[in-house]
Amino acid sequence: MAEHTEAADRYVKLASRHFAERGYTGVSLAAIAREAKVTKQALLHFFGTKERLYAAVLSALATRLCTEIDGLPGEQAEDRLMHYFERRGVGSLQDARLVIRALLESDETAKIWPLKPYLDKLVALALQTERWQGAAQEEVLAGLYQLIGASQYFSISTPTLSGMYGTGAMEALHQHTRQNAKEAVAAFLGR
């Protein structure tokens, strides 16, 4: 059983990179299988379909993000949210791409919503803040969605910006972006 779990975890890690780089429609199960040095049928044995493999990738992502939120330092919800969004701008490029792809590539007919626990956890944390206590979940989610978009977009565009403006300019850009993120979160929190 442990070997089965290890193999599935390895396939999810490989697939995570592929889905982050190419998106759902751009990923070939055959390419993942080749890189894993197994047959496509062996890969399908674990997941059944490309859709289920993608769901496993996004579920693993949601688990990582929820664990990150649970491990945030600070006792006050405001401080925890501030810390979370300060870190998101320098988070994993692969995870940032997966979040953006998952939120953009899904539609209302999707059968599963692997990132919902992550979004729900952020909403629950925001509802604990003085500014958002008693607010409608949709109102909170709208504000959080803007913060998520801004922080993830910066992460995924860092390689492009570095190419355009050089690595020297990137440190200053990172500092300004962190300050802008801090101000955006403070505004979201009503500070």
Backbone as JSON Lines, residues from 0, in Angstrom:
{"i":0,"aa":"M","n":[0.82,-1.2,0.0],"ca":[0.0,0.0,0.0],"c":[0.86,1.26,0.0]}
{"i":1,"aa":"A","n":[1.96,1.26,0.77],"ca":[2.84,2.42,0.83],"c":[3.47,2.7,-0.53]}
{"i":2,"aa":"E","n":[3.82,1.64,-1.28],"ca":[4.4,1.82,-2.61],"c":[3.38,2.45,-3.55]}
{"i":3,"aa":"H","n":[2.12,2.03,-3.43],"ca":[1.05,2.58,-4.24],"c":[0.9,4.07,-3.97]}
{"i":4,"aa":"T","n":[0.91,4.45,-2.71],"ca":[0.78,5.86,-2.32],"c":[1.99,6.67,-2.78]}
{"i":5,"aa":"E","n":[3.19,6.11,-2.64],"ca":[4.4,6.8,-3.09],"c":[4.36,7.04,-4.59]}
{"i":6,"aa":"A","n":[3.94,6.03,-5.35],"ca":[3.87,6.18,-6.8],"c":[2.83,7.25,-7.17]}
{"i":7,"aa":"A","n":[1.67,7.2,-6.55],"ca":[0.63,8.19,-6.84],"c":[1.11,9.6,-6.5]}
{"i":8,"aa":"D","n":[1.79,9.75,-5.37],"ca":[2.33,11.06,-4.98],"c":[3.36,11.55,-5.99]}
{"i":9,"aa":"R","n":[4.19,10.64,-6.47],"ca":[5.21,11.01,-7.47],"c":[4.54,11.47,-8.76]}
{"i":10,"aa":"Y","n":[3.49,10.78,-9.17],"ca":[2.77,11.16,-10.4],"c":[2.08,12.51,-10.22]}
{"i":11,"aa":"V","n":[1.54,12.76,-9.05],"ca":[0.89,14.04,-8.78],"c":[1.92,15.17,-8.84]}
{"i":12,"aa":"K","n":[3.11,14.94,-8.29],"ca":[4.16,15.98,-8.34],"c":[4.58,16.27,-9.77]}
{"i":13,"aa":"L","n":[4.77,15.22,-10.56],"ca":[5.12,15.42,-11.97],"c":[4.0,16.15,-12.71]}
{"i":14,"aa":"A","n":[2.79,15.69,-12.49],"ca":[1.64,16.29,-13.17],"c":[1.45,17.74,-12.74]}
{"i":15,"aa":"S","n":[1.75,18.06,-11.48],"ca":[1.62,19.44,-11.0],"c":[2.45,20.39,-11.84]}
{"i":16,"aa":"R","n":[3.68,19.99,-12.12],"ca":[4.55,20.83,-12.94],"c":[3.97,20.98,-14.35]}
{"i":17,"aa":"H","n":[3.52,19.88,-14.93],"ca":[2.96,19.92,-16.28],"c":[1.71,20.81,-16.34]}
{"i":18,"aa":"F","n":[0.78,20.62,-15.4],"ca":[-0.44,21.43,-15.41],"c":[-0.14,22.9,-15.14]}
{"i":19,"aa":"A","n":[0.84,23.19,-14.26],"ca":[1.2,24.57,-13.98],"c":[1.78,25.24,-15.22]}
{"i":20,"aa":"E","n":[2.59,24.51,-15.96],"ca":[3.25,25.08,-17.14],"c":[2.33,25.18,-18.35]}
{"i":21,"aa":"R","n":[1.45,24.2,-18.53],"ca":[0.69,24.11,-19.77],"c":[-0.83,24.25,-19.62]}
{"i":22,"aa":"G","n":[-1.34,24.19,-18.41],"ca":[-2.79,24.23,-18.22],"c":[-3.41,22.89,-18.54]}
{"i":23,"aa":"Y","n":[-4.67,22.75,-18.19],"ca":[-5.35,21.46,-18.34],"c":[-5.34,20.97,-19.78]}
{"i":24,"aa":"T","n":[-5.75,21.82,-20.71],"ca":[-5.86,21.37,-22.1],"c":[-4.5,21.13,-22.75]}
{"i":25,"aa":"G","n":[-3.46,21.75,-22.25],"ca":[-2.14,21.6,-22.84],"c":[-1.35,20.4,-22.34]}
{"i":26,"aa":"V","n":[-1.9,19.69,-21.37],"ca":[-1.18,18.56,-20.77],"c":[-1.56,17.26,-21.46]}
{"i":27,"aa":"S","n":[-0.54,16.47,-21.71],"ca":[-0.72,15.15,-22.3],"c":[-0.39,14.1,-21.24]}
{"i":28,"aa":"L","n":[-1.31,13.18,-21.01],"ca":[-1.03,12.09,-20.08],"c":[0.16,11.26,-20.56]}
{"i":29,"aa":"A","n":[0.29,11.12,-21.87],"ca":[1.41,10.37,-22.42],"c":[2.74,11.03,-22.05]}
{"i":30,"aa":"A","n":[2.8,12.36,-22.07],"ca":[4.04,13.06,-21.71],"c":[4.37,12.87,-20.23]}
{"i":31,"aa":"I","n":[3.37,12.92,-19.38],"ca":[3.59,12.69,-17.94],"c":[4.07,11.26,-17.73]}
{"i":32,"aa":"A","n":[3.42,10.32,-18.39],"ca":[3.81,8.9,-18.27],"c":[5.25,8.69,-18.74]}
{"i":33,"aa":"R","n":[5.6,9.3,-19.88],"ca":[6.99,9.17,-20.39],"c":[7.99,9.68,-19.36]}
{"i":34,"aa":"E","n":[7.73,10.85,-18.8],"ca":[8.64,11.42,-17.81],"c":[8.71,10.55,-16.56]}
{"i":35,"aa":"A","n":[7.59,9.93,-16.2],"ca":[7.54,9.05,-15.03],"c":[8.12,7.67,-15.32]}
{"i":36,"aa":"K","n":[8.41,7.44,-16.62],"ca":[8.95,6.15,-17.06],"c":[7.98,5.0,-16.79]}
{"i":37,"aa":"V","n":[6.69,5.29,-17.07],"ca":[5.65,4.27,-16.99],"c":[4.78,4.4,-18.23]}
{"i":38,"aa":"T","n":[3.89,3.45,-18.43],"ca":[2.96,3.55,-19.54],"c":[1.81,4.48,-19.16]}
{"i":39,"aa":"K","n":[1.14,4.97,-20.2],"ca":[-0.04,5.79,-19.96],"c":[-1.09,4.98,-19.2]}
{"i":40,"aa":"Q","n":[-1.2,3.7,-19.5],"ca":[-2.15,2.84,-18.82],"c":[-1.83,2.72,-17.34]}
{"i":41,"aa":"A","n":[-0.54,2.68,-17.01],"ca":[-0.15,2.61,-15.59],"c":[-0.59,3.89,-14.87]}
{"i":42,"aa":"L","n":[-0.43,5.0,-15.53],"ca":[-0.86,6.28,-14.94],"c":[-2.38,6.29,-14.77]}
{"i":43,"aa":"L","n":[-3.09,5.81,-15.77],"ca":[-4.55,5.76,-15.7],"c":[-5.02,4.78,-14.63]}
{"i":44,"aa":"H","n":[-4.22,3.76,-14.34],"ca":[-4.56,2.83,-13.27],"c":[-4.75,3.56,-11.94]}
{"i":45,"aa":"F","n":[-3.91,4.55,-11.71],"ca":[-3.97,5.29,-10.44],"c":[-5.1,6.31,-10.41]}
{"i":46,"aa":"F","n":[-5.38,6.94,-11.55],"ca":[-6.29,8.07,-11.54],"c":[-7.54,7.89,-12.41]}
{"i":47,"aa":"G","n":[-7.49,6.99,-13.35],"ca":[-8.65,6.72,-14.19],"c":[-8.8,7.65,-15.38]}
{"i":48,"aa":"T","n":[-8.7,8.96,-15.15],"ca":[-8.86,9.95,-16.22],"c":[-7.92,11.13,-15.98]}
{"i":49,"aa":"K","n":[-7.74,11.9,-17.02],"ca":[-6.95,13.13,-16.9],"c":[-7.63,14.08,-15.92]}
{"i":50,"aa":"E","n":[-8.96,14.14,-15.96],"ca":[-9.7,15.02,-15.06],"c":[-9.44,14.65,-13.6]}
{"i":51,"aa":"R","n":[-9.4,13.36,-13.29],"ca":[-9.14,12.94,-11.91],"c":[-7.7,13.22,-11.5]}
{"i":52,"aa":"L","n":[-6.77,13.07,-12.43],"ca":[-5.38,13.42,-12.12],"c":[-5.28,14.9,-11.82]}
{"i":53,"aa":"Y","n":[-5.93,15.74,-12.61],"ca":[-5.93,17.18,-12.38],"c":[-6.57,17.49,-11.02]}
{"i":54,"aa":"A","n":[-7.65,16.8,-10.71],"ca":[-8.3,16.98,-9.41],"c":[-7.35,16.61,-8.28]}
{"i":55,"aa":"A","n":[-6.57,15.54,-8.45],"ca":[-5.59,15.14,-7.43],"c":[-4.51,16.2,-7.28]}
{"i":56,"aa":"V","n":[-4.09,16.78,-8.39],"ca":[-3.09,17.86,-8.36],"c":[-3.64,19.06,-7.59]}
{"i":57,"aa":"L","n":[-4.88,19.45,-7.9],"ca":[-5.47,20.62,-7.25],"c":[-5.82,20.34,-5.79]}
{"i":58,"aa":"S","n":[-6.19,19.12,-5.48],"ca":[-6.45,18.76,-4.08],"c":[-5.17,18.84,-3.26]}
{"i":59,"aa":"A","n":[-4.06,18.37,-3.84],"ca":[-2.77,18.46,-3.15],"c":[-2.38,19.93,-2.96]}
{"i":60,"aa":"L","n":[-2.65,20.75,-3.97],"ca":[-2.38,22.19,-3.87],"c":[-3.23,22.8,-2.75]}
{"i":61,"aa":"A","n":[-4.51,22.49,-2.73],"ca":[-5.4,23.04,-1.69],"c":[-4.93,22.62,-0.31]}
{"i":62,"aa":"T","n":[-4.48,21.38,-0.18],"ca":[-3.97,20.91,1.11],"c":[-2.75,21.71,1.53]}
{"i":63,"aa":"R","n":[-1.83,21.96,0.59],"ca":[-0.64,22.77,0.9],"c":[-1.03,24.18,1.33]}
{"i":64,"aa":"L","n":[-1.95,24.78,0.59],"ca":[-2.36,26.15,0.9],"c":[-3.1,26.23,2.23]}
{"i":65,"aa":"C","n":[-3.96,25.26,2.51],"ca":[-4.68,25.24,3.79],"c":[-3.71,25.03,4.95]}
{"i":66,"aa":"T","n":[-2.71,24.17,4.75],"ca":[-1.7,23.93,5.78],"c":[-0.91,25.21,6.03]}
{"i":67,"aa":"E","n":[-0.61,25.92,4.95],"ca":[0.1,27.2,5.09],"c":[-0.72,28.2,5.91]}
{"i":68,"aa":"I","n":[-2.02,28.27,5.64],"ca":[-2.88,29.18,6.39],"c":[-2.96,28.76,7.85]}
{"i":69,"aa":"D","n":[-3.1,27.46,8.1],"ca":[-3.18,26.96,9.47],"c":[-1.89,27.25,10.25]}
{"i":70,"aa":"G","n":[-0.76,27.3,9.56],"ca":[0.52,27.52,10.23],"c":[0.95,28.97,10.32]}
{"i":71,"aa":"L","n":[0.08,29.89,9.96],"ca":[0.45,31.31,10.01],"c":[0.7,31.75,11.44]}
{"i":72,"aa":"P","n":[1.74,32.55,11.63],"ca":[2.01,33.05,12.98],"c":[1.04,34.16,13.35]}
{"i":73,"aa":"G","n":[0.9,34.36,14.64],"ca":[0.06,35.44,15.14],"c":[-1.25,34.92,15.7]}
{"i":74,"aa":"E","n":[-1.77,35.67,16.63],"ca":[-3.03,35.29,17.26],"c":[-4.21,36.01,16.61]}
{"i":75,"aa":"Q","n":[-3.99,37.22,16.15],"ca":[-5.06,38.01,15.55],"c":[-5.25,37.63,14.08]}
{"i":76,"aa":"A","n":[-6.49,37.5,13.65],"ca":[-6.79,37.14,12.27],"c":[-6.22,38.19,11.3]}
{"i":77,"aa":"E","n":[-6.26,39.45,11.71],"ca":[-5.72,40.51,10.85],"c":[-4.23,40.28,10.57]}
{"i":78,"aa":"D","n":[-3.47,39.95,11.61],"ca":[-2.03,39.72,11.45],"c":[-1.76,38.49,10.6]}
{"i":79,"aa":"R","n":[-2.57,37.48,10.78],"ca":[-2.39,36.24,10.02],"c":[-2.67,36.48,8.53]}
{"i":80,"aa":"L","n":[-3.73,37.22,8.22],"ca":[-4.02,37.53,6.82],"c":[-2.93,38.4,6.2]}
{"i":81,"aa":"M","n":[-2.47,39.37,6.96],"ca":[-1.4,40.23,6.47],"c":[-0.17,39.39,6.14]}
{"i":82,"aa":"H","n":[0.19,38.52,7.05],"ca":[1.36,37.65,6.84],"c":[1.15,36.74,5.63]}
{"i":83,"aa":"Y","n":[-0.03,36.19,5.5],"ca":[-0.31,35.28,4.38],"c":[-0.09,35.98,3.04]}
{"i":84,"aa":"F","n":[-0.67,37.15,2.87],"ca":[-0.55,37.82,1.58],"c":[0.82,38.42,1.35]}
{"i":85,"aa":"E","n":[1.55,38.74,2.4],"ca":[2.94,39.16,2.21],"c":[3.76,38.01,1.66]}
{"i":86,"aa":"R","n":[3.52,36.8,2.13],"ca":[4.25,35.62,1.68],"c":[3.82,35.16,0.29]}
{"i":87,"aa":"R","n":[2.55,35.35,-0.07],"ca":[2.06,34.86,-1.36],"c":[2.82,35.49,-2.52]}
{"i":88,"aa":"G","n":[3.27,36.7,-2.39],"ca":[4.0,37.35,-3.47],"c":[5.35,36.72,-3.72]}
{"i":89,"aa":"V","n":[5.84,35.95,-2.8],"ca":[7.13,35.27,-2.98],"c":[6.95,33.76,-2.85]}
{"i":90,"aa":"G","n":[5.74,33.3,-3.03],"ca":[5.44,31.88,-2.91],"c":[5.95,31.1,-4.1]}
{"i":91,"aa":"S","n":[5.63,29.84,-4.11],"ca":[6.04,28.94,-5.18],"c":[5.44,29.38,-6.51]}
{"i":92,"aa":"L","n":[6.29,29.51,-7.52],"ca":[5.84,29.88,-8.85],"c":[4.87,28.82,-9.38]}
{"i":93,"aa":"Q","n":[5.19,27.56,-9.16],"ca":[4.32,26.48,-9.64],"c":[2.95,26.55,-8.98]}
{"i":94,"aa":"D","n":[2.92,26.74,-7.66],"ca":[1.64,26.82,-6.97],"c":[0.84,28.05,-7.42]}
{"i":95,"aa":"A","n":[1.52,29.16,-7.62],"ca":[0.84,30.37,-8.09],"c":[0.19,30.12,-9.45]}
{"i":96,"aa":"R","n":[0.93,29.48,-10.34],"ca":[0.38,29.17,-11.66],"c":[-0.81,28.22,-11.56]}
{"i":97,"aa":"L","n":[-0.71,27.22,-10.68],"ca":[-1.8,26.28,-10.52],"c":[-3.06,26.96,-9.97]}
{"i":98,"aa":"V","n":[-2.89,27.86,-9.01],"ca":[-4.05,28.58,-8.46],"c":[-4.73,29.37,-9.56]}
{"i":99,"aa":"I","n":[-3.96,30.13,-10.31],"ca":[-4.53,30.96,-11.38],"c":[-5.21,30.08,-12.42]}
{"i":100,"aa":"R","n":[-4.53,29.02,-12.83],"ca":[-5.12,28.12,-13.84],"c":[-6.41,27.48,-13.32]}
{"i":101,"aa":"A","n":[-6.39,27.03,-12.08],"ca":[-7.58,26.37,-11.52],"c":[-8.75,27.33,-11.46]}
{"i":102,"aa":"L","n":[-8.5,28.57,-11.11],"ca":[-9.58,29.54,-10.99],"c":[-10.07,30.04,-12.35]}
{"i":103,"aa":"L","n":[-9.19,30.03,-13.34],"ca":[-9.57,30.51,-14.67],"c":[-10.1,29.42,-15.58]}
{"i":104,"aa":"E","n":[-9.6,28.21,-15.43],"ca":[-9.95,27.15,-16.38],"c":[-11.22,26.38,-16.01]}
{"i":105,"aa":"S","n":[-11.68,26.53,-14.8],"ca":[-12.9,25.83,-14.4],"c":[-14.11,26.65,-14.81]}
{"i":106,"aa":"D","n":[-15.23,25.95,-14.98],"ca":[-16.47,26.67,-15.23],"c":[-17.55,26.12,-14.3]}
{"i":107,"aa":"E","n":[-18.73,26.69,-14.4],"ca":[-19.78,26.33,-13.46],"c":[-20.27,24.9,-13.59]}
{"i":108,"aa":"T","n":[-19.87,24.22,-14.67],"ca":[-20.3,22.82,-14.84],"c":[-19.29,21.82,-14.27]}
{"i":109,"aa":"A","n":[-18.23,22.31,-13.66],"ca":[-17.23,21.39,-13.1],"c":[-17.9,20.48,-12.07]}
{"i":110,"aa":"K","n":[-17.39,19.26,-12.01],"ca":[-17.97,18.28,-11.09],"c":[-17.33,18.35,-9.71]}
{"i":111,"aa":"I","n":[-16.12,18.86,-9.64],"ca":[-15.41,18.96,-8.36],"c":[-14.77,20.33,-8.26]}
{"i":112,"aa":"W","n":[-14.56,20.76,-7.03],"ca":[-13.99,22.09,-6.75],"c":[-12.88,21.95,-5.73]}
{"i":113,"aa":"P","n":[-11.71,21.46,-6.13],"ca":[-10.64,21.19,-5.16],"c":[-10.13,22.42,-4.41]}
{"i":114,"aa":"L","n":[-10.23,23.62,-4.98],"ca":[-9.72,24.81,-4.29],"c":[-10.75,25.44,-3.35]}
{"i":115,"aa":"K","n":[-11.96,24.92,-3.32],"ca":[-12.98,25.49,-2.44],"c":[-12.56,25.47,-0.97]}
{"i":116,"aa":"P","n":[-11.97,24.39,-0.44],"ca":[-11.55,24.43,0.97],"c":[-10.54,25.54,1.26]}
{"i":117,"aa":"Y","n":[-9.65,25.8,0.31],"ca":[-8.67,26.88,0.46],"c":[-9.38,28.23,0.52]}
{"i":118,"aa":"L","n":[-10.28,28.48,-0.42],"ca":[-11.0,29.76,-0.42],"c":[-11.87,29.89,0.82]}
{"i":119,"aa":"D","n":[-12.52,28.79,1.21],"ca":[-13.36,28.82,2.41],"c":[-12.54,29.13,3.66]}
{"i":120,"aa":"K","n":[-11.33,28.6,3.72],"ca":[-10.46,28.83,4.88],"c":[-10.05,30.31,4.95]}
{"i":121,"aa":"L","n":[-9.73,30.9,3.8],"ca":[-9.4,32.33,3.78],"c":[-10.59,33.18,4.18]}
{"i":122,"aa":"V","n":[-11.77,32.83,3.67],"ca":[-12.99,33.58,4.03],"c":[-13.24,33.47,5.53]}
{"i":123,"aa":"A","n":[-13.11,32.26,6.07],"ca":[-13.34,32.06,7.51],"c":[-12.37,32.9,8.34]}
{"i":124,"aa":"L","n":[-11.12,32.97,7.89],"ca":[-10.13,33.77,8.6],"c":[-10.5,35.25,8.52]}
{"i":125,"aa":"A","n":[-10.91,35.71,7.34],"ca":[-11.29,37.12,7.18],"c":[-12.51,37.46,8.02]}
{"i":126,"aa":"L","n":[-13.45,36.53,8.12],"ca":[-14.65,36.78,8.92],"c":[-14.35,36.91,10.41]}
{"i":127,"aa":"Q","n":[-13.16,36.51,10.82],"ca":[-12.74,36.67,12.21],"c":[-12.17,38.05,12.49]}
{"i":128,"aa":"T","n":[-11.94,38.82,11.44],"ca":[-11.36,40.15,11.64],"c":[-12.46,41.13,12.04]}
{"i":129,"aa":"E","n":[-12.04,42.19,12.69],"ca":[-12.99,43.21,13.14],"c":[-13.75,43.8,11.96]}
{"i":130,"aa":"R","n":[-13.03,44.06,10.87],"ca":[-13.63,44.7,9.68],"c":[-14.72,43.83,9.05]}
{"i":131,"aa":"W","n":[-14.56,42.52,9.04],"ca":[-15.45,41.65,8.28],"c":[-16.4,40.82,9.13]}
{"i":132,"aa":"Q","n":[-16.35,40.95,10.44],"ca":[-17.29,40.18,11.28],"c":[-18.72,40.5,10.88]}
{"i":133,"aa":"G","n":[-19.5,39.47,10.64],"ca":[-20.9,39.64,10.28],"c":[-21.15,39.97,8.82]}
{"i":134,"aa":"A","n":[-20.09,40.1,8.03],"ca":[-20.26,40.42,6.61],"c":[-20.73,39.19,5.84]}
{"i":135,"aa":"A","n":[-21.27,39.42,4.68],"ca":[-21.68,38.32,3.8],"c":[-20.43,37.65,3.23]}
{"i":136,"aa":"Q","n":[-20.47,36.34,3.15],"ca":[-19.35,35.57,2.63],"c":[-18.95,36.03,1.23]}
{"i":137,"aa":"E","n":[-19.93,36.36,0.41],"ca":[-19.65,36.79,-0.96],"c":[-18.88,38.11,-0.99]}
{"i":138,"aa":"E","n":[-19.22,39.0,-0.09],"ca":[-18.53,40.28,-0.02],"c":[-17.06,40.09,0.37]}
{"i":139,"aa":"V","n":[-16.84,39.22,1.35],"ca":[-15.48,38.93,1.79],"c":[-14.7,38.26,0.67]}
{"i":140,"aa":"L","n":[-15.33,37.27,0.03],"ca":[-14.65,36.54,-1.05],"c":[-14.27,37.48,-2.2]}
{"i":141,"aa":"A","n":[-15.1,38.44,-2.51],"ca":[-14.78,39.39,-3.58],"c":[-13.49,40.15,-3.27]}
{"i":142,"aa":"G","n":[-13.35,40.61,-2.04],"ca":[-12.11,41.31,-1.65],"c":[-10.92,40.39,-1.64]}
{"i":143,"aa":"L","n":[-11.1,39.19,-1.09],"ca":[-10.0,38.22,-1.05],"c":[-9.57,37.82,-2.46]}
{"i":144,"aa":"Y","n":[-10.53,37.69,-3.34],"ca":[-10.23,37.28,-4.7],"c":[-9.32,38.28,-5.4]}
{"i":145,"aa":"Q","n":[-9.54,39.56,-5.13],"ca":[-8.65,40.59,-5.69],"c":[-7.24,40.45,-5.13]}
{"i":146,"aa":"L","n":[-7.15,40.2,-3.83],"ca":[-5.83,40.03,-3.21],"c":[-5.12,38.79,-3.74]}
{"i":147,"aa":"I","n":[-5.86,37.71,-3.89],"ca":[-5.28,36.47,-4.43],"c":[-4.79,36.73,-5.85]}
{"i":148,"aa":"G","n":[-5.62,37.34,-6.66],"ca":[-5.24,37.61,-8.05],"c":[-3.98,38.45,-8.15]}
{"i":149,"aa":"A","n":[-3.91,39.51,-7.38],"ca":[-2.74,40.39,-7.44],"c":[-1.48,39.68,-7.0]}
{"i":150,"aa":"S","n":[-1.56,38.94,-5.89],"ca":[-0.36,38.28,-5.38],"c":[0.09,37.15,-6.3]}
{"i":151,"aa":"Q","n":[-0.85,36.38,-6.81],"ca":[-0.49,35.26,-7.7],"c":[0.02,35.78,-9.04]}
{"i":152,"aa":"Y","n":[-0.6,36.82,-9.55],"ca":[-0.19,37.36,-10.84],"c":[1.25,37.85,-10.79]}
{"i":153,"aa":"F","n":[1.62,38.51,-9.72],"ca":[3.0,38.97,-9.6],"c":[3.95,37.77,-9.58]}
{"i":154,"aa":"S","n":[3.61,36.75,-8.82],"ca":[4.47,35.56,-8.75],"c":[4.68,34.93,-10.12]}
{"i":155,"aa":"I","n":[3.59,34.77,-10.87],"ca":[3.73,34.08,-12.15],"c":[4.4,34.94,-13.22]}
{"i":156,"aa":"S","n":[4.39,36.24,-13.04],"ca":[5.01,37.1,-14.05],"c":[6.44,37.49,-13.7]}
{"i":157,"aa":"T","n":[6.94,37.06,-12.55],"ca":[8.3,37.41,-12.15],"c":[9.36,37.0,-13.19]}
{"i":158,"aa":"P","n":[9.33,35.77,-13.74],"ca":[10.35,35.43,-14.75],"c":[10.3,36.35,-15.97]}
{"i":159,"aa":"T","n":[9.1,36.7,-16.42],"ca":[8.96,37.58,-17.57],"c":[9.49,38.98,-17.25]}
{"i":160,"aa":"L","n":[9.1,39.5,-16.09],"ca":[9.56,40.83,-15.7],"c":[11.07,40.86,-15.53]}
{"i":161,"aa":"S","n":[11.62,39.79,-14.99],"ca":[13.07,39.69,-14.82],"c":[13.77,39.73,-16.17]}
{"i":162,"aa":"G","n":[13.19,39.03,-17.14],"ca":[13.75,39.05,-18.49],"c":[13.67,40.43,-19.13]}
{"i":163,"aa":"M","n":[12.57,41.11,-18.91],"ca":[12.37,42.43,-19.51],"c":[13.25,43.5,-18.89]}
{"i":164,"aa":"Y","n":[13.33,43.48,-17.54],"ca":[13.98,44.59,-16.83],"c":[15.28,44.22,-16.16]}
{"i":165,"aa":"G","n":[15.63,42.94,-16.17],"ca":[16.88,42.51,-15.55],"c":[16.7,42.14,-14.1]}
{"i":166,"aa":"T","n":[17.6,41.3,-13.63],"ca":[17.51,40.82,-12.25],"c":[17.77,41.94,-11.25]}
{"i":167,"aa":"G","n":[18.55,42.91,-11.62],"ca":[18.84,44.02,-10.71],"c":[17.6,44.82,-10.37]}
{"i":168,"aa":"A","n":[16.75,45.02,-11.35],"ca":[15.52,45.78,-11.12],"c":[14.49,44.98,-10.34]}
{"i":169,"aa":"M","n":[14.64,43.67,-10.33],"ca":[13.64,42.81,-9.68],"c":[13.59,43.0,-8.17]}
{"i":170,"aa":"E","n":[14.72,43.23,-7.53],"ca":[14.7,43.41,-6.07],"c":[13.89,44.65,-5.71]}
{"i":171,"aa":"A","n":[14.09,45.73,-6.44],"ca":[13.31,46.95,-6.18],"c":[11.83,46.7,-6.5]}
{"i":172,"aa":"L","n":[11.55,45.98,-7.57],"ca":[10.18,45.66,-7.93],"c":[9.53,44.79,-6.86]}
{"i":173,"aa":"H","n":[10.27,43.81,-6.33],"ca":[9.76,42.98,-5.24],"c":[9.41,43.83,-4.01]}
{"i":174,"aa":"Q","n":[10.29,44.77,-3.67],"ca":[10.04,45.61,-2.5],"c":[8.79,46.47,-2.7]}
{"i":175,"aa":"H","n":[8.66,47.07,-3.87],"ca":[7.48,47.89,-4.14],"c":[6.21,47.04,-4.15]}
{"i":176,"aa":"T","n":[6.31,45.86,-4.72],"ca":[5.15,44.97,-4.77],"c":[4.75,44.52,-3.38]}
{"i":177,"aa":"R","n":[5.72,44.2,-2.53],"ca":[5.41,43.83,-1.14],"c":[4.73,44.98,-0.42]}
{"i":178,"aa":"Q","n":[5.22,46.2,-0.64],"ca":[4.6,47.37,0.0],"c":[3.18,47.58,-0.52]}
{"i":179,"aa":"N","n":[3.0,47.45,-1.83],"ca":[1.66,47.58,-2.4],"c":[0.71,46.52,-1.85]}
{"i":180,"aa":"A","n":[1.22,45.29,-1.72],"ca":[0.41,44.19,-1.17],"c":[0.02,44.48,0.26]}
{"i":181,"aa":"K","n":[0.99,44.98,1.03],"ca":[0.72,45.33,2.43],"c":[-0.37,46.39,2.52]}
{"i":182,"aa":"E","n":[-0.3,47.39,1.67],"ca":[-1.29,48.45,1.66],"c":[-2.66,47.93,1.21]}
{"i":183,"aa":"A","n":[-2.68,47.03,0.23],"ca":[-3.94,46.44,-0.25],"c":[-4.6,45.6,0.83]}
{"i":184,"aa":"V","n":[-3.81,44.81,1.55],"ca":[-4.36,44.0,2.64],"c":[-4.84,44.89,3.76]}
{"i":185,"aa":"A","n":[-4.07,45.93,4.07],"ca":[-4.49,46.87,5.12],"c":[-5.81,47.53,4.74]}
{"i":186,"aa":"A","n":[-5.96,47.91,3.48],"ca":[-7.22,48.5,3.03],"c":[-8.37,47.49,3.13]}
{"i":187,"aa":"F","n":[-8.09,46.24,2.75],"ca":[-9.1,45.18,2.87],"c":[-9.54,45.01,4.32]}
{"i":188,"aa":"L","n":[-8.58,45.15,5.23],"ca":[-8.88,44.99,6.65],"c":[-9.42,46.26,7.31]}
{"i":189,"aa":"G","n":[-9.48,47.36,6.52],"ca":[-10.0,48.61,7.06],"c":[-9.03,49.3,7.99]}
{"i":190,"aa":"R","n":[-7.76,49.1,7.79],"ca":[-6.75,49.72,8.67],"c":[-6.28,51.05,8.12]}
